[in-house]
Amino acid sequence: METKRSSFSGRIGFVLAAAGSAVGLGNIWRFPYLAAQYGGGIFLLVYILLSVTFGFSLMVAEIAIGRKTQKSPIDAFRALDKRFSFVGWLATIVPIIILPYYSVIGGWVTKYFVGFITGSAGDMANPNFGGTDVSYFGDYISSTESFFDLAEPMLWFFLFIGLTAVVVLLGVNKGVEKVSKFMMPALVVLIVFIVIYVLCTMDGALDGVVYYIKPDFSKFSVKTVVAAMGQLFYSMSLAMGIMITFGSYTKKDVSIEKSTKQIELFDTGIAFLAGLMIIPAVYAFSNGDEAALASKGPGLMFEALPRVFESMPLGWLIGAIFFIMVFFAALTSARSLMETIVAVFMDKLKLGRKTSCFLVLGISLVLGACSSLGYSAWGMVKILGLQFLDFFDFISNSFIMPIVALCTAIFVGFFLKPKTLVEEVELNGKFKFRVLFETVIKFVAPVCLVIILVSSVAGALGINLGFLNFLIV
Ligand code: TRP
């Protein structure tokens, strides 16, 4: 990766590369189910507020650190202040945890694409698969009836991570980039088309839009903020060193402030559209039953969209096109995750590219297999009361990432001083939101992050906080 440093051509190149890596399953799969789970409009509002304050400041800080030091996250923190090099290490753990379970979901997406082209569209749309009250998706991820049932999700996961490893190993970045450059805009167009179709043809969908957009303040709780914050980290690839790496590749003439705004707009825009495509449809299917909508969880996209496609003329084809596009969005993100870990292993363990890639693959196969089996045969195995996949999601999004973000904010706010990064940003003209940046990094972020950490740790360990119990997630 070293050789690629400073290789973006101008701001557009940088924004597209960063947005290409940021846009993925987080936007299309994770955002809609969280919005559905945490009260629709209120989640959306909290998310947008956090993204323009907190997300903006953290992203500016990370990109500026990267560009200032021109180093990888671990070396960047060390170069700026030896005492904080642990933050770079901690940030590096996050992709190692995310990649395996990300690929399990990538495997689900691959399975659905193949399902659509091989004539299973009807089955996949069936909420009562095989005459039971279990949906096709529920049956697919949890069935232990036969060996094949048990192994199937794992095989798709192997295929997905195997493909990711092939892309990283062969370094066919150019090819993937070409495909994704075309796929990304096409995916946006397709999502807009599906949104219009859902809103125009389904009875009750418009009420679903109201649920999704209009904040209901009675549904607000600390949980909403914790979930929105975790999603913000995840979706914008923050608090894991990625934006530092991207920053280290940018030239001094690229405006950090403008780029950050564009990346955020892009990422949030796609997440918003994905929610608009899925939530009103499910709202309509469940006849406005908000509790049913909230309880869907990670299966939301996989259960809702096949039903939408089923009602469309040529729905199987549109479904296939949709899932192959999501597959590519997921593959580019997974590749980026894997590249990051491979680069660190090469650098710090002094391994060759191939060895390092196989090592990452090996670790991911083990952790991913646990995530996959956690929904079926190992359903009874719980860590902190969570299944494997949920545990990995929790430990990265609600624990390590807030710690990394907190340390980054404290480091920038009180040790490095925001002024140093402001100067970096101002190499390209006035920093318009400078006051916001300084206030958030110094005061707002540390306070919010401490609350979030206390809340998620106390919740996970079942600690009683007395009169502060309302904080617990
Ligand atoms: N942001 C990506 C998404 O929304 C997921 C992701 C998290 C990621 N961390 C990353 C992608 C690091 C690339 C690199 O799906």
Tab-separated table of C-alpha atoms and ligand atoms in Angstrom:
chain	number	residue	atom	x	y	z
A	1	MET	CA	0.000	0.000	0.000
A	2	GLU	CA	2.979	2.248	0.620
A	3	THR	CA	3.603	2.694	-3.077
A	4	LYS	CA	0.083	3.977	-3.614
A	5	ARG	CA	0.533	6.944	-1.288
A	6	SER	CA	-0.486	10.274	-2.824
A	7	SER	CA	-2.012	8.512	-5.746
A	8	PHE	CA	-5.451	10.110	-5.902
A	9	SER	CA	-5.871	12.470	-8.764
A	10	GLY	CA	-7.584	15.478	-7.258
A	11	ARG	CA	-10.587	15.781	-5.022
A	12	ILE	CA	-13.050	13.840	-7.140
A	13	GLY	CA	-10.736	10.849	-7.274
A	14	PHE	CA	-10.328	10.952	-3.524
A	15	VAL	CA	-14.027	11.396	-2.803
A	16	LEU	CA	-14.995	8.563	-5.131
A	17	ALA	CA	-12.442	6.191	-3.640
A	18	ALA	CA	-13.421	6.985	-0.057
A	19	ALA	CA	-17.132	6.887	-0.817
A	20	GLY	CA	-16.710	3.642	-2.768
A	21	SER	CA	-15.181	2.025	0.266
A	22	ALA	CA	-17.683	3.579	2.665
A	23	VAL	CA	-20.807	2.638	0.728
A	24	GLY	CA	-21.622	-0.993	1.266
A	25	LEU	CA	-23.769	-3.309	3.300
A	26	GLY	CA	-23.746	-0.745	6.088
A	27	ASN	CA	-25.907	1.549	4.011
A	28	ILE	CA	-28.142	-0.940	2.279
A	29	TRP	CA	-28.550	-3.737	4.798
A	30	ARG	CA	-27.712	-2.316	8.242
A	31	PHE	CA	-29.144	1.198	8.174
A	32	PRO	CA	-32.731	0.246	7.219
A	33	TYR	CA	-33.088	-2.449	9.857
A	34	LEU	CA	-31.728	-0.191	12.592
A	35	ALA	CA	-34.039	2.627	11.523
A	36	ALA	CA	-36.958	0.199	11.625
A	37	GLN	CA	-35.888	-1.116	15.008
A	38	TYR	CA	-35.309	2.223	16.706
A	39	GLY	CA	-38.477	4.059	15.856
A	40	GLY	CA	-38.111	5.253	12.245
A	41	GLY	CA	-38.091	9.047	12.052
A	42	ILE	CA	-36.447	9.610	15.403
A	43	PHE	CA	-33.528	7.354	14.448
A	44	LEU	CA	-33.172	9.133	11.118
A	45	LEU	CA	-33.125	12.526	12.840
A	46	VAL	CA	-30.568	11.496	15.452
A	47	TYR	CA	-28.426	9.892	12.757
A	48	ILE	CA	-28.421	13.005	10.577
A	49	LEU	CA	-27.687	15.288	13.527
A	50	LEU	CA	-24.796	13.096	14.616
A	51	SER	CA	-23.459	12.834	11.119
A	52	VAL	CA	-23.252	16.598	10.512
A	53	THR	CA	-21.616	17.270	13.876
A	54	PHE	CA	-19.816	14.286	15.235
A	55	GLY	CA	-19.252	12.341	11.990
A	56	PHE	CA	-18.056	15.468	10.229
A	57	SER	CA	-15.543	16.364	12.938
A	58	LEU	CA	-14.161	12.881	13.344
A	59	MET	CA	-13.789	12.391	9.607
A	60	VAL	CA	-12.018	15.725	9.179
A	61	ALA	CA	-9.709	14.809	12.076
A	62	GLU	CA	-8.857	11.391	10.649
A	63	ILE	CA	-8.249	12.591	7.097
A	64	ALA	CA	-6.160	15.508	8.371
A	65	ILE	CA	-4.065	13.208	10.600
A	66	GLY	CA	-3.447	10.946	7.612
A	67	ARG	CA	-2.535	13.752	5.275
A	68	LYS	CA	-0.378	15.532	7.784
A	69	THR	CA	1.689	12.493	8.675
A	70	GLN	CA	1.497	10.613	5.340
A	71	LYS	CA	1.552	7.418	7.365
A	72	SER	CA	-0.507	4.332	8.167
A	73	PRO	CA	-2.718	4.659	11.291
A	74	ILE	CA	-0.319	2.924	13.665
A	75	ASP	CA	2.693	4.937	12.504
A	76	ALA	CA	0.669	8.139	12.286
A	77	PHE	CA	-0.290	8.078	15.971
A	78	ARG	CA	3.223	7.094	16.949
A	79	ALA	CA	4.729	9.898	14.897
A	80	LEU	CA	2.442	12.469	16.496
A	81	ASP	CA	2.708	11.233	20.075
A	82	LYS	CA	4.282	7.977	21.229
A	83	ARG	CA	1.864	7.628	24.138
A	84	PHE	CA	-1.028	7.386	21.716
A	85	SER	CA	0.299	4.714	19.377
A	86	PHE	CA	-2.015	2.216	21.094
A	87	VAL	CA	-4.943	4.026	19.409
A	88	GLY	CA	-3.581	3.034	16.004
A	89	TRP	CA	-3.303	-0.570	17.147
A	90	LEU	CA	-6.784	-0.585	18.587
A	91	ALA	CA	-8.159	0.887	15.375
A	92	THR	CA	-6.529	-1.914	13.432
A	93	ILE	CA	-8.342	-4.590	15.417
A	94	VAL	CA	-11.699	-3.322	14.163
A	95	PRO	CA	-11.395	-4.443	10.515
A	96	ILE	CA	-10.167	-7.843	11.740
A	97	ILE	CA	-13.417	-8.265	13.656
A	98	ILE	CA	-15.668	-6.783	10.979
A	99	LEU	CA	-14.362	-8.550	7.871
A	100	PRO	CA	-15.490	-12.085	8.841
A	101	TYR	CA	-19.064	-11.260	9.697
A	102	TYR	CA	-19.284	-8.737	6.872
A	103	SER	CA	-18.442	-11.623	4.561
A	104	VAL	CA	-21.096	-13.847	6.108
A	105	ILE	CA	-23.640	-11.241	5.064
A	106	GLY	CA	-21.886	-10.910	1.709
A	107	GLY	CA	-22.532	-14.651	1.438
A	108	TRP	CA	-26.265	-14.134	2.070
A	109	VAL	CA	-26.297	-11.535	-0.719
A	110	THR	CA	-24.519	-13.921	-3.100
A	111	LYS	CA	-27.006	-16.678	-2.285
A	112	TYR	CA	-29.932	-14.352	-3.024
A	113	PHE	CA	-28.450	-13.290	-6.365
A	114	VAL	CA	-28.017	-16.924	-7.404
A	115	GLY	CA	-31.501	-17.701	-6.068
A	116	PHE	CA	-33.036	-15.061	-8.328
A	117	ILE	CA	-31.348	-16.352	-11.468
A	118	THR	CA	-32.089	-19.991	-10.729
A	119	GLY	CA	-35.841	-19.669	-10.285
A	120	SER	CA	-36.210	-19.479	-6.498
A	121	ALA	CA	-37.652	-15.951	-6.556
A	122	GLY	CA	-41.079	-17.236	-5.507
A	123	ASP	CA	-39.738	-19.222	-2.552
A	124	MET	CA	-37.624	-16.335	-1.363
A	125	ALA	CA	-40.673	-14.086	-1.271
A	126	ASN	CA	-42.544	-16.534	0.935
A	127	PRO	CA	-42.956	-15.284	4.516
A	128	ASN	CA	-44.380	-18.692	5.528
A	129	PHE	CA	-41.880	-20.974	3.939
A	130	GLY	CA	-42.933	-24.631	3.746
A	131	GLY	CA	-46.235	-23.788	5.422
A	132	THR	CA	-44.521	-22.814	8.673
A	133	ASP	CA	-44.337	-19.405	10.302
A	134	VAL	CA	-40.651	-19.197	9.481
A	135	SER	CA	-39.689	-17.118	6.453
A	136	TYR	CA	-37.456	-18.414	3.690
A	137	PHE	CA	-34.655	-16.300	5.063
A	138	GLY	CA	-35.202	-17.488	8.632
A	139	ASP	CA	-35.185	-21.081	7.435
A	140	TYR	CA	-32.078	-20.483	5.341
A	141	ILE	CA	-29.914	-19.082	8.109
A	142	SER	CA	-31.161	-21.216	10.979
A	143	SER	CA	-32.141	-24.622	9.621
A	144	THR	CA	-30.255	-27.556	11.099
A	145	GLU	CA	-32.422	-30.215	9.513
A	146	SER	CA	-29.860	-31.721	7.197
A	147	PHE	CA	-26.137	-31.390	6.804
A	148	PHE	CA	-26.648	-29.400	3.637
A	149	ASP	CA	-29.051	-26.984	5.336
A	150	LEU	CA	-26.470	-26.407	7.998
A	151	ALA	CA	-23.545	-26.022	5.636
A	152	GLU	CA	-25.212	-23.900	2.971
A	153	PRO	CA	-24.841	-20.409	4.493
A	154	MET	CA	-21.270	-21.297	5.312
A	155	LEU	CA	-20.502	-22.315	1.730
A	156	TRP	CA	-21.783	-18.974	0.440
A	157	PHE	CA	-19.666	-17.242	3.026
A	158	PHE	CA	-16.592	-19.228	1.910
A	159	LEU	CA	-17.324	-18.257	-1.678
A	160	PHE	CA	-17.640	-14.570	-0.830
A	161	ILE	CA	-14.504	-14.314	1.271
A	162	GLY	CA	-12.642	-16.528	-1.206
A	163	LEU	CA	-13.512	-14.094	-4.003
A	164	THR	CA	-12.425	-11.183	-1.834
A	165	ALA	CA	-9.097	-12.892	-1.191
A	166	VAL	CA	-8.655	-13.582	-4.916
A	167	VAL	CA	-9.224	-9.902	-5.679
A	168	VAL	CA	-6.715	-8.867	-3.012
A	169	LEU	CA	-4.172	-11.525	-4.008
A	170	LEU	CA	-4.313	-10.915	-7.720
A	171	GLY	CA	-4.429	-7.199	-7.131
A	172	VAL	CA	-7.110	-6.895	-9.817
A	173	ASN	CA	-8.074	-3.564	-8.336
A	174	LYS	CA	-8.394	-1.869	-11.687
A	175	GLY	CA	-10.949	-4.399	-12.895
A	176	VAL	CA	-13.043	-4.215	-9.745
A	177	GLU	CA	-12.814	-0.444	-9.770
A	178	LYS	CA	-14.098	-0.314	-13.333
A	179	VAL	CA	-17.062	-2.523	-12.531
A	180	SER	CA	-17.909	-0.658	-9.350
A	181	LYS	CA	-17.644	2.731	-10.999
A	182	PHE	CA	-20.487	1.694	-13.229
A	183	MET	CA	-22.353	-0.384	-10.627
A	184	MET	CA	-22.529	2.318	-7.964
A	185	PRO	CA	-24.473	4.914	-9.938
A	186	ALA	CA	-26.565	2.141	-11.475
A	187	LEU	CA	-27.415	0.870	-7.994
A	188	VAL	CA	-28.582	4.336	-6.967
A	189	VAL	CA	-30.807	4.558	-10.048
A	190	LEU	CA	-32.255	1.112	-9.354
A	191	ILE	CA	-32.952	1.962	-5.703
A	192	VAL	CA	-34.753	5.158	-6.766
A	193	PHE	CA	-36.798	3.125	-9.229
A	194	ILE	CA	-37.768	0.606	-6.523
A	195	VAL	CA	-38.678	3.451	-4.133
A	196	ILE	CA	-40.997	4.959	-6.734
A	197	TYR	CA	-42.522	1.568	-7.496
A	198	VAL	CA	-43.183	0.815	-3.830
A	199	LEU	CA	-44.655	4.237	-3.091
A	200	CYS	CA	-46.880	4.256	-6.151
A	201	THR	CA	-48.200	0.712	-6.065
A	202	MET	CA	-48.445	-0.457	-2.473
A	203	ASP	CA	-51.351	0.459	-0.263
A	204	GLY	CA	-50.145	1.764	3.052
A	205	ALA	CA	-46.610	2.496	1.850
A	206	LEU	CA	-47.106	6.234	2.273
A	207	ASP	CA	-47.926	5.718	5.947
A	208	GLY	CA	-44.643	3.853	6.116
A	209	VAL	CA	-42.877	6.915	4.711
A	210	VAL	CA	-44.382	8.984	7.509
A	211	TYR	CA	-43.129	6.428	10.046
A	212	TYR	CA	-39.670	6.593	8.488
A	213	ILE	CA	-39.405	10.370	8.209
A	214	LYS	CA	-41.501	11.932	10.954
A	215	PRO	CA	-39.727	11.814	14.314
A	216	ASP	CA	-41.780	10.482	17.190
A	217	PHE	CA	-40.012	11.952	20.194
A	218	SER	CA	-41.659	9.544	22.598
A	219	LYS	CA	-39.517	6.820	21.038
A	220	PHE	CA	-36.285	8.603	21.877
A	221	SER	CA	-33.900	6.974	24.336
A	222	VAL	CA	-30.183	6.600	24.951
A	223	LYS	CA	-30.445	3.422	22.906
A	224	THR	CA	-31.332	5.466	19.841
A	225	VAL	CA	-28.159	7.515	20.205
A	226	VAL	CA	-25.957	4.497	20.856
A	227	ALA	CA	-27.331	2.663	17.839
A	228	ALA	CA	-27.071	5.719	15.600
A	229	MET	CA	-23.526	6.409	16.713
A	230	GLY	CA	-22.433	2.809	16.098
A	231	GLN	CA	-24.034	2.936	12.678
A	232	LEU	CA	-22.273	6.189	11.903
A	233	PHE	CA	-18.868	4.656	12.644
A	234	TYR	CA	-19.672	1.570	10.662
A	235	SER	CA	-21.177	3.208	7.629
A	236	MET	CA	-18.587	5.949	7.276
A	237	SER	CA	-15.703	3.618	8.081
A	238	LEU	CA	-14.688	5.845	10.998
A	239	ALA	CA	-12.717	4.962	14.135
A	240	MET	CA	-10.826	2.160	12.448
A	241	GLY	CA	-7.964	3.929	10.795
A	242	ILE	CA	-9.417	3.703	7.298
A	243	MET	CA	-9.875	7.429	6.828
A	244	ILE	CA	-6.348	8.034	8.152
A	245	THR	CA	-5.082	5.693	5.457
A	246	PHE	CA	-7.160	7.451	2.817
A	247	GLY	CA	-5.960	10.807	4.096
A	248	SER	CA	-2.360	9.689	3.734
A	249	TYR	CA	-2.946	9.103	0.036
A	250	THR	CA	-4.335	12.555	-0.684
A	251	LYS	CA	-2.373	15.446	-2.002
A	252	LYS	CA	-2.052	18.755	-0.241
A	253	ASP	CA	-4.244	20.516	-2.791
A	254	VAL	CA	-7.355	18.497	-1.972
A	255	SER	CA	-9.825	20.310	0.282
A	256	ILE	CA	-10.414	18.110	3.322
A	257	GLU	CA	-13.513	20.014	4.380
A	258	LYS	CA	-15.254	19.823	1.022
A	259	SER	CA	-14.291	16.186	0.511
A	260	THR	CA	-15.639	15.222	3.920
A	261	LYS	CA	-18.956	16.907	3.215
A	262	GLN	CA	-19.260	15.129	-0.112
A	263	ILE	CA	-18.379	11.698	1.290
A	264	GLU	CA	-20.915	12.184	4.093
A	265	LEU	CA	-23.616	13.359	1.735
A	266	PHE	CA	-23.048	10.409	-0.548
A	267	ASP	CA	-22.990	7.860	2.234
A	268	THR	CA	-25.993	9.232	4.108
A	269	GLY	CA	-27.933	9.765	0.879
A	270	ILE	CA	-27.616	6.125	-0.103
A	271	ALA	CA	-28.513	4.929	3.383
A	272	PHE	CA	-31.563	7.191	3.379
A	273	LEU	CA	-32.718	5.872	0.004
A	274	ALA	CA	-32.193	2.274	1.092
A	275	GLY	CA	-34.437	2.901	4.093
A	276	LEU	CA	-37.023	4.521	1.853
A	277	MET	CA	-36.993	1.472	-0.361
A	278	ILE	CA	-37.376	-1.087	2.429
A	279	ILE	CA	-39.242	0.428	5.388
A	280	PRO	CA	-42.438	1.625	3.664
A	281	ALA	CA	-42.716	-1.736	1.884
A	282	VAL	CA	-42.470	-3.680	5.128
A	283	TYR	CA	-44.824	-1.227	6.778
A	284	ALA	CA	-47.337	-2.010	4.051
A	285	PHE	CA	-46.802	-5.799	4.291
A	286	SER	CA	-47.343	-5.780	8.027
A	287	ASN	CA	-50.399	-3.502	7.779
A	288	GLY	CA	-48.782	-0.783	9.791
A	289	ASP	CA	-47.765	-3.006	12.674
A	290	GLU	CA	-44.775	-1.059	13.987
A	291	ALA	CA	-43.816	-3.713	16.511
A	292	ALA	CA	-43.536	-6.291	13.727
A	293	LEU	CA	-41.388	-3.909	11.717
A	294	ALA	CA	-39.107	-3.227	14.671
A	295	SER	CA	-38.585	-6.900	15.425
A	296	LYS	CA	-37.233	-7.915	12.004
A	297	GLY	CA	-33.553	-7.223	12.652
A	298	PRO	CA	-30.784	-8.249	10.240
A	299	GLY	CA	-33.209	-10.213	8.059
A	300	LEU	CA	-35.226	-7.137	7.090
A	301	MET	CA	-33.771	-6.544	3.625
A	302	PHE	CA	-33.694	-10.237	2.742
A	303	GLU	CA	-37.303	-10.773	3.699
A	304	ALA	CA	-38.793	-7.560	2.350
A	305	LEU	CA	-37.234	-7.089	-1.063
A	306	PRO	CA	-38.063	-10.497	-2.590
A	307	ARG	CA	-41.722	-9.746	-1.794
A	308	VAL	CA	-41.441	-6.393	-3.540
A	309	PHE	CA	-39.789	-7.999	-6.571
A	310	GLU	CA	-42.428	-10.721	-6.674
A	311	SER	CA	-45.118	-8.118	-7.232
A	312	MET	CA	-43.241	-6.552	-10.161
A	313	PRO	CA	-43.359	-7.650	-13.761
A	314	LEU	CA	-40.004	-9.335	-14.509
A	315	GLY	CA	-39.329	-9.098	-10.776
A	316	TRP	CA	-36.900	-12.037	-10.772
A	317	LEU	CA	-34.671	-10.193	-13.228
A	318	ILE	CA	-34.819	-6.920	-11.331
A	319	GLY	CA	-34.139	-8.822	-8.119
A	320	ALA	CA	-31.117	-10.499	-9.689
A	321	ILE	CA	-29.784	-7.159	-10.922
A	322	PHE	CA	-30.332	-5.609	-7.509
A	323	PHE	CA	-28.514	-8.350	-5.620
A	324	ILE	CA	-25.563	-8.483	-8.023
A	325	MET	CA	-25.118	-4.750	-7.564
A	326	VAL	CA	-25.253	-5.045	-3.796
A	327	PHE	CA	-22.802	-7.913	-4.156
A	328	PHE	CA	-20.317	-5.600	-5.865
A	329	ALA	CA	-20.809	-2.844	-3.310
A	330	ALA	CA	-20.109	-5.431	-0.599
A	331	LEU	CA	-17.128	-6.877	-2.442
A	332	THR	CA	-15.417	-3.501	-2.831
A	333	SER	CA	-15.890	-2.824	0.882
A	334	ALA	CA	-14.693	-6.295	1.866
A	335	ARG	CA	-11.681	-5.903	-0.382
A	336	SER	CA	-10.856	-2.606	1.252
A	337	LEU	CA	-11.211	-4.163	4.720
A	338	MET	CA	-8.982	-7.078	3.770
A	339	GLU	CA	-6.369	-4.839	2.115
A	340	THR	CA	-6.096	-2.823	5.292
A	341	ILE	CA	-5.428	-5.866	7.451
A	342	VAL	CA	-3.045	-7.415	4.905
A	343	ALA	CA	-1.062	-4.161	4.790
A	344	VAL	CA	-0.706	-4.093	8.575
A	345	PHE	CA	0.350	-7.756	8.743
A	346	MET	CA	2.919	-7.201	5.989
A	347	ASP	CA	4.279	-4.172	7.713
A	348	LYS	CA	4.251	-5.225	11.351
A	349	LEU	CA	4.735	-8.984	11.137
A	350	LYS	CA	7.170	-8.648	8.243
A	351	LEU	CA	5.226	-11.120	6.158
A	352	GLY	CA	4.984	-11.358	2.403
A	353	ARG	CA	1.802	-10.271	0.693
A	354	LYS	CA	0.664	-13.814	-0.044
A	355	THR	CA	1.356	-15.203	3.422
A	356	SER	CA	-0.305	-12.241	5.013
A	357	CYS	CA	-3.334	-12.641	2.790
A	358	PHE	CA	-3.665	-16.325	3.670
A	359	LEU	CA	-3.321	-15.515	7.339
A	360	VAL	CA	-6.154	-12.985	7.119
A	361	LEU	CA	-8.202	-15.497	5.181
A	362	GLY	CA	-7.587	-18.166	7.835
A	363	ILE	CA	-8.592	-15.922	10.736
A	364	SER	CA	-11.655	-14.757	8.836
A	365	LEU	CA	-12.751	-18.291	7.984
A	366	VAL	CA	-12.723	-19.289	11.646
A	367	LEU	CA	-14.463	-16.167	12.979
A	368	GLY	CA	-16.919	-16.107	10.066
A	369	ALA	CA	-17.800	-19.782	10.505
A	370	CYS	CA	-18.638	-19.029	14.148
A	371	SER	CA	-20.875	-16.157	13.023
A	372	SER	CA	-22.605	-18.326	10.482
A	373	LEU	CA	-23.137	-21.298	12.812
A	374	GLY	CA	-24.213	-18.949	15.600
A	375	TYR	CA	-27.529	-18.562	13.802
A	376	SER	CA	-28.032	-22.298	13.442
A	377	ALA	CA	-26.255	-25.193	15.162
A	378	TRP	CA	-24.513	-23.052	17.745
A	379	GLY	CA	-27.592	-20.992	18.535
A	380	MET	CA	-27.231	-21.832	22.206
A	381	VAL	CA	-23.695	-20.468	22.420
A	382	LYS	CA	-23.944	-16.950	23.759
A	383	ILE	CA	-21.272	-14.404	24.609
A	384	LEU	CA	-22.616	-11.645	26.859
A	385	GLY	CA	-26.039	-12.941	25.899
A	386	LEU	CA	-25.381	-12.448	22.196
A	387	GLN	CA	-24.945	-14.816	19.264
A	388	PHE	CA	-21.541	-14.743	17.597
A	389	LEU	CA	-22.447	-12.398	14.753
A	390	ASP	CA	-24.278	-9.996	17.041
A	391	PHE	CA	-21.404	-10.180	19.485
A	392	PHE	CA	-18.824	-9.253	16.838
A	393	ASP	CA	-21.080	-6.449	15.679
A	394	PHE	CA	-21.519	-5.231	19.249
A	395	ILE	CA	-17.890	-5.451	20.324
A	396	SER	CA	-16.690	-3.516	17.278
A	397	ASN	CA	-19.443	-0.912	16.907
A	398	SER	CA	-20.440	-0.312	20.501
A	399	PHE	CA	-17.161	-0.901	22.265
A	400	ILE	CA	-13.863	-0.687	20.369
A	401	MET	CA	-14.918	2.010	17.902
A	402	PRO	CA	-16.238	4.365	20.599
A	403	ILE	CA	-12.958	3.840	22.487
A	404	VAL	CA	-10.907	4.646	19.382
A	405	ALA	CA	-13.083	7.685	18.681
A	406	LEU	CA	-12.836	8.827	22.304
A	407	CYS	CA	-9.055	8.502	22.353
A	408	THR	CA	-8.785	10.274	18.998
A	409	ALA	CA	-10.953	13.145	20.256
A	410	ILE	CA	-9.028	13.482	23.520
A	411	PHE	CA	-5.716	13.248	21.712
A	412	VAL	CA	-6.631	15.865	19.112
A	413	GLY	CA	-8.494	18.069	21.582
A	414	PHE	CA	-5.990	18.179	24.431
A	415	PHE	CA	-2.618	16.846	23.316
A	416	LEU	CA	-2.102	17.551	19.643
A	417	LYS	CA	-4.503	20.539	19.872
A	418	PRO	CA	-7.179	21.105	17.239
A	419	LYS	CA	-5.163	24.037	15.893
A	420	THR	CA	-2.600	21.667	14.385
A	421	LEU	CA	-5.266	19.926	12.314
A	422	VAL	CA	-7.044	23.181	11.534
A	423	GLU	CA	-3.795	24.366	9.974
A	424	GLU	CA	-3.663	21.218	7.873
A	425	VAL	CA	-7.247	21.762	6.719
A	426	GLU	CA	-6.566	25.443	6.026
A	427	LEU	CA	-3.845	24.627	3.535
A	428	ASN	CA	-6.770	24.796	1.134
A	429	GLY	CA	-8.494	27.952	2.243
A	430	LYS	CA	-10.679	28.889	5.158
A	431	PHE	CA	-12.077	26.122	7.391
A	432	LYS	CA	-15.708	27.214	7.433
A	433	PHE	CA	-16.887	24.925	10.187
A	434	ARG	CA	-13.827	25.393	12.323
A	435	VAL	CA	-15.684	26.364	15.498
A	436	LEU	CA	-17.973	23.357	15.158
A	437	PHE	CA	-14.977	21.095	14.633
A	438	GLU	CA	-13.106	22.398	17.663
A	439	THR	CA	-16.103	22.315	19.976
A	440	VAL	CA	-17.161	18.827	18.966
A	441	ILE	CA	-13.679	17.331	19.164
A	442	LYS	CA	-12.833	18.901	22.506
A	443	PHE	CA	-16.075	18.752	24.429
A	444	VAL	CA	-19.107	17.210	22.773
A	445	ALA	CA	-17.449	14.058	21.470
A	446	PRO	CA	-15.659	13.044	24.692
A	447	VAL	CA	-18.791	13.552	26.802
A	448	CYS	CA	-21.084	11.683	24.394
A	449	LEU	CA	-18.602	8.874	23.910
A	450	VAL	CA	-18.117	8.326	27.619
A	451	ILE	CA	-21.900	8.107	28.062
A	452	ILE	CA	-22.117	5.654	25.190
A	453	LEU	CA	-19.343	3.481	26.562
A	454	VAL	CA	-20.758	3.429	30.073
A	455	SER	CA	-24.136	2.626	28.655
A	456	SER	CA	-23.048	-0.248	26.453
A	457	VAL	CA	-20.612	-1.781	28.924
A	458	ALA	CA	-23.072	-1.598	31.810
A	459	GLY	CA	-25.776	-3.019	29.588
A	460	ALA	CA	-23.617	-5.889	28.366
A	461	LEU	CA	-22.305	-6.837	31.795
A	462	GLY	CA	-25.614	-6.261	33.545
A	463	ILE	CA	-24.166	-3.670	35.923
A	464	ASN	CA	-26.643	-1.687	37.969
A	465	LEU	CA	-26.093	2.059	37.637
A	466	GLY	CA	-28.736	3.054	40.148
A	467	PHE	CA	-30.422	6.312	39.212
A	468	LEU	CA	-28.415	6.314	35.959
A	469	ASN	CA	-30.061	3.119	34.791
A	470	PHE	CA	-31.969	4.956	32.090
A	471	LEU	CA	-28.628	5.144	30.276
A	472	ILE	CA	-28.350	1.411	29.860
A	473	VAL	CA	-28.807	-0.107	26.447
B	1	TRP	N1	-18.535	1.324	5.581
B	1	TRP	C1	-18.751	0.036	5.019
B	1	TRP	C2	-20.222	-0.175	4.738
B	1	TRP	O1	-21.017	0.697	4.929
B	1	TRP	C3	-18.294	-1.057	5.919
B	1	TRP	C4	-16.942	-0.856	6.410
B	1	TRP	C5	-16.624	-0.704	7.682
B	1	TRP	C6	-15.771	-0.747	5.652
B	1	TRP	N2	-15.296	-0.521	7.762
B	1	TRP	C7	-14.749	-0.527	6.543
B	1	TRP	C8	-15.487	-0.815	4.307
B	1	TRP	C9	-13.451	-0.373	6.130
B	1	TRP	C10	-14.202	-0.644	3.874
B	1	TRP	C11	-13.194	-0.423	4.768
B	1	TRP	O2	-20.612	-1.209	4.329
